[in-house]
Amino acid sequence: MNRRQLLLASAASAAGVASGSFARVPRQIAAGDAGAVPMPQPTRTLPSMLPETDPARIRLERGWRFQEGDVVAAPPANHEQTYLSVKAGNAQGAAAMAFDDSDWLEVRLPHDWAAAQPFVETANISQGYRPRGIGWYRRTLRLDPADRGKRIELQFDGIATNATIWVNGSVAAHSWSGYTGITVDLTPFARFGDAENVVAIRVDAQAMEGWWYEGAGLYRHAWLIRRAPVAIKSDGIYADPRQKDDGSWQVPVVATLFSVDRTTVSVVVETTLRNPDQKIVSHSETTVKIAPLEDADATLTLDVAAPELWSIDDPRLYTLVATVRRDGVVVDERRVAIGFRTIRFDPAQGFFLNDRHVKIKGVCLHQDHAGVGVAVPDALLRWRLERLKAMGCNAIRCSHGAPAPELLDLADRMGFVVMDENRQFNPAPDYLAQLEWLIRRDRNHPSVILWSVFNEEPMQASEAGVEMVRRMAHAVRKLDDSRPITAALNGSFFDPVTVANVVDVTGFNYYQNDYDRFHAQFPNRAMTSSEDTSAYETRGAFAGDPAKHIASSYDVENASWGDTHRATWKTIAERAFVAGGFVWTGFDYHGEPTPYAWPTIASFFGILDLCGFPKTAFDIHRAHWIDDAPVVSLAPHWSWPGREGQPITVLVMSNAEQVALRLNGRALGAQAVDRWMGNSWTVPYAPGRIEVVALRGGRIVARAAHETVGAAVALRLTPARSVMAGDGEDTQPITVDAIDARGRHVPTANLPVRFAVTGAAIIGLGNGDPNSHEPEQSAPGAGARSLFNGLAQVIVRASAGRGRIAIEARAPGLAPAQLTIDQLAVAPPPQVAVTPAQQRVAQWRRSMPFDARPSPELAPSDGDNNSWAFVASGTATPPGSGGRWRVYRSSIVPWRAVGAGGGRLRFAAVGGRAELWVDGVRVADKASAAPAPIDARIAPGAGPRRIVLLVEAEAASASGVMGPVTLSAL
Ligand code: GAL
């Protein structure tokens, strides 16, 4: 348990709550219960945090400055400016170290600026009609002098979409995909102590890699990493357990080290393996010699005779701890969660985990959630996965690109298998590097069972397409030979030239009518549905209305290429050779608003809506996928005023043997359960209570009911948890609904609601309506969102420290709802301190020496790059043989505040007697020759401002601008 978990556990026990577990997720969803909120009841349990795995990294997520829109640098005005503009460290415009970002917005990461955009009809439909555009981020950063000599990196887990990253005025990295993370080596650029480092990032979110909402900006976690000079690389541990022929296990470990040391060094790499109870079960160590600026691999093997196996129902995880010892001192440590399991795809029988058959009951996921866009906080991501687990889902396809690393960490801990997918179908070096990055990052995860090299590529049945897949598959196998490679094909299964011939498992996107033919023709090829269904449902709506862009939730509407939820699973379930399926999609997502367009801005495909509220499809999949508990549900709700006597179709889904329906106590008949297609009745509507019971062996094993409710009289707020961690990060969705006089959920309420929150921040609002244009973001303490078919969601993020969160919801004519949540004292994850930006005069032109005092007007001619030296502030001019007088010239555009109100120009140390001139005016003198500061006021004025220092050196002493020069507002 690390410090954070310890604190969490003790805070939890102090508050009398149980500390959370990952695997146990309640199956009890009250979706079908009369009058209940269709969400789980709140728990008083804090979820387990993901353990810190790398003590050398801390979050760099506060104190970023953000500017929406591009910042175009003025072109250089003369030869000298041109000459300088292309030199290292001298990036121009918003990438320049000295750029004034004081009026940019201060933001924290993860940050998706597109989520705050309005919906605009002319913006791209696939991206959800939200303008994305270009944005800039800047962050000032101080490094401790004690970090000198270390390897220093920045790591961004995801930037949407293309980005250029400058460090201290030099381009340090380009990021060409919104799904791959990027590690930036800061080491050669780093400045220590008082000298700030400036990170500037231009993000081009006009670039698209998908036909869905991709967000914009630094939308995943960001880290500062400071490692010992000889340490394991950031993605440098490869540990993927293998079972030997005799049944025992081995963990081959490769630890890849690097060195920024100046000499060849020997270090000891030690690995220990801890079982799920944290007991050490295996140990190994080796010595590695590593040359300066080189990599070296330490290869070790850990033997484990009979480990506890990782599985979906019991995801037992071991922890591999790797340390590096130099001269007996531990200088680096890394922790990696690993799991012991075998996987196998059988052409006739499907998927086997630990030699036991498992049908893949999967969903495809995009990344966004209501309100927050793609910047999904870890706690919300976990909550989303809990919803899937509660449905009996056991598999996730990361469509169509690398997921956030936390998704895989959670999948390992919660028990999901994962089809991990590459984004760009291209074997050219830049793109192959993205695929290799994905494999290297994700190959230790027991949850990952398949690598997918592409999704639906028009070249999939071409010679070139085959050659591309061959190369990509080869690159994957070099990095991981244990997992099969797949590709998600939409057709081309039978062509003579097709990538289906070169992958290990053929992925079928749709084409469900070809499953049998494929198996008959290629009985030795393993296959799975990689994507299916594409059915449409609007949550809570039971009559499709194309004019209003509403889809029925009876599971009767689907894309022509897909099928209903029920028919699709029937097809898959009845075929052993189909390993399983991945429903398109688990949750609705912004963008791709099929089958409608504007004003619809989100998809209808989800089993759950944009907020994670279940649709009828959720109950359908519970009946299909849950085997170990009886399940029954009925749809629709039972509040249809004005439809008395009219026939209403009632759809019952169950996994029992028999279901029997009753209306107001009157039996409407029993039916043998059709588990795949469900059972239905046509019932003349009468207000009251409709109830279904599910039976096994003649015994009632489950029941569900709906009641006709009265008018909405009050609002209700239901959190997922009645406690939150006071770590400034914990986030949860709060369900808002309206209730009648008897406290029952009113499924037809569509009311405007206003929220006020204290002690926490509102970070997103939603209601699951794909046609709503209400803003999804608001001020932190107040927001508004309408109920849609009875529900809305407000997403709150806890503040730091022990406290109480108070939320109030109001709607006209209804009693308001109040909710309080206890915020427990939990240590926030360490963050890099926010450093105020400081303007500096950094660069000077220094004249040749003169015997007599030169004119302060003296300047190099434009084009003369040589007779006047380029010197940085802090560079002492050594005593020389020539004259003692020199001119130092610089030019600066003061930041806004100084430009407007004047400022203070401070030289920390000037050597020699000196005169300071600003814009031709003598503003200060220094009479003594010994190094000492000069302080001067400068008048308001936008600039550029001419700064000239005339220095008369002592014959035997160093002189000049010997320390930093700063310009501050008065
Ligand atoms: C598939 C595609 C998905 C999504 C889906 C909608 O062809 O792979 O990304 O577009 O169709 O039905």
mmCIF file of N, CA and C and ligand atoms in Angstrom, residues 211-212 366 400 455-456 509-510 531 534 559 561 584 589 592 605, ligand 1:
data_model
loop_
_atom_site.group_PDB
_atom_site.id
_atom_site.type_symbol
_atom_site.label_atom_id
_atom_site.label_comp_id
_atom_site.label_asym_id
_atom_site.label_seq_id
_atom_site.Cartn_x
_atom_site.Cartn_y
_atom_site.Cartn_z
ATOM 1 N N TRP A 211 -13.988 9.642 -36.921
ATOM 2 C CA TRP A 211 -15.280 10.125 -37.402
ATOM 3 C C TRP A 211 -16.250 10.178 -36.231
ATOM 4 N N TRP A 212 -15.676 10.471 -35.073
ATOM 5 C CA TRP A 212 -16.437 10.600 -33.826
ATOM 6 C C TRP A 212 -15.831 11.785 -33.080
ATOM 7 N N HIS A 366 -15.958 4.488 -27.186
ATOM 8 C CA HIS A 366 -15.225 5.719 -27.421
ATOM 9 C C HIS A 366 -14.910 6.288 -26.041
ATOM 10 N N HIS A 400 -11.390 3.674 -31.576
ATOM 11 C CA HIS A 400 -10.473 2.935 -32.450
ATOM 12 C C HIS A 400 -9.081 3.480 -32.234
ATOM 13 N N ASN A 455 -9.152 -0.770 -37.969
ATOM 14 C CA ASN A 455 -10.608 -0.883 -38.054
ATOM 15 C C ASN A 455 -11.060 -0.470 -39.440
ATOM 16 N N GLU A 456 -11.716 -1.365 -40.146
ATOM 17 C CA GLU A 456 -12.392 -1.073 -41.421
ATOM 18 C C GLU A 456 -11.544 -0.212 -42.344
ATOM 19 N N ASN A 509 -16.563 -6.977 -38.423
ATOM 20 C CA ASN A 509 -17.431 -5.840 -38.121
ATOM 21 C C ASN A 509 -18.711 -6.073 -38.917
ATOM 22 N N TYR A 510 -19.781 -6.380 -38.210
ATOM 23 C CA TYR A 510 -21.074 -6.656 -38.853
ATOM 24 C C TYR A 510 -20.949 -7.896 -39.750
ATOM 25 N N GLU A 531 -17.161 -6.065 -33.969
ATOM 26 C CA GLU A 531 -18.121 -4.959 -33.836
ATOM 27 C C GLU A 531 -19.444 -5.446 -34.381
ATOM 28 N N SER A 534 -25.022 -1.975 -33.679
ATOM 29 C CA SER A 534 -25.368 -0.643 -34.187
ATOM 30 C C SER A 534 -26.883 -0.442 -34.210
ATOM 31 N N ALA A 559 -29.079 0.090 -37.581
ATOM 32 C CA ALA A 559 -28.466 0.451 -38.851
ATOM 33 C C ALA A 559 -28.624 -0.723 -39.809
ATOM 34 N N TRP A 561 -26.588 -2.076 -41.623
ATOM 35 C CA TRP A 561 -25.451 -2.999 -41.591
ATOM 36 C C TRP A 561 -25.397 -3.812 -40.293
ATOM 37 N N TRP A 584 -21.533 -2.310 -30.696
ATOM 38 C CA TRP A 584 -21.362 -0.891 -30.984
ATOM 39 C C TRP A 584 -22.576 -0.180 -30.428
ATOM 40 N N TYR A 589 -21.996 8.399 -27.476
ATOM 41 C CA TYR A 589 -20.840 9.294 -27.549
ATOM 42 C C TYR A 589 -21.226 10.498 -28.381
ATOM 43 N N GLU A 592 -20.930 11.614 -34.684
ATOM 44 C CA GLU A 592 -21.507 10.520 -35.481
ATOM 45 C C GLU A 592 -22.986 10.297 -35.144
ATOM 46 N N PHE A 605 -26.296 4.812 -30.377
ATOM 47 C CA PHE A 605 -25.905 3.405 -30.372
ATOM 48 C C PHE A 605 -25.752 2.800 -28.978
HETATM 49 C C1 GAL B 1 -18.603 1.057 -38.021
HETATM 50 C C2 GAL B 1 -17.386 1.791 -37.487
HETATM 51 C C3 GAL B 1 -17.691 2.502 -36.196
HETATM 52 C C4 GAL B 1 -18.983 3.237 -36.284
HETATM 53 C C5 GAL B 1 -20.065 2.261 -36.600
HETATM 54 C C6 GAL B 1 -21.440 2.864 -36.624
HETATM 55 O O1 GAL B 1 -18.497 0.889 -39.373
HETATM 56 O O2 GAL B 1 -16.339 0.892 -37.272
HETATM 57 O O3 GAL B 1 -16.631 3.380 -35.903
HETATM 58 O O4 GAL B 1 -18.868 4.197 -37.269
HETATM 59 O O5 GAL B 1 -19.795 1.705 -37.860
HETATM 60 O O6 GAL B 1 -22.375 1.891 -36.951
#
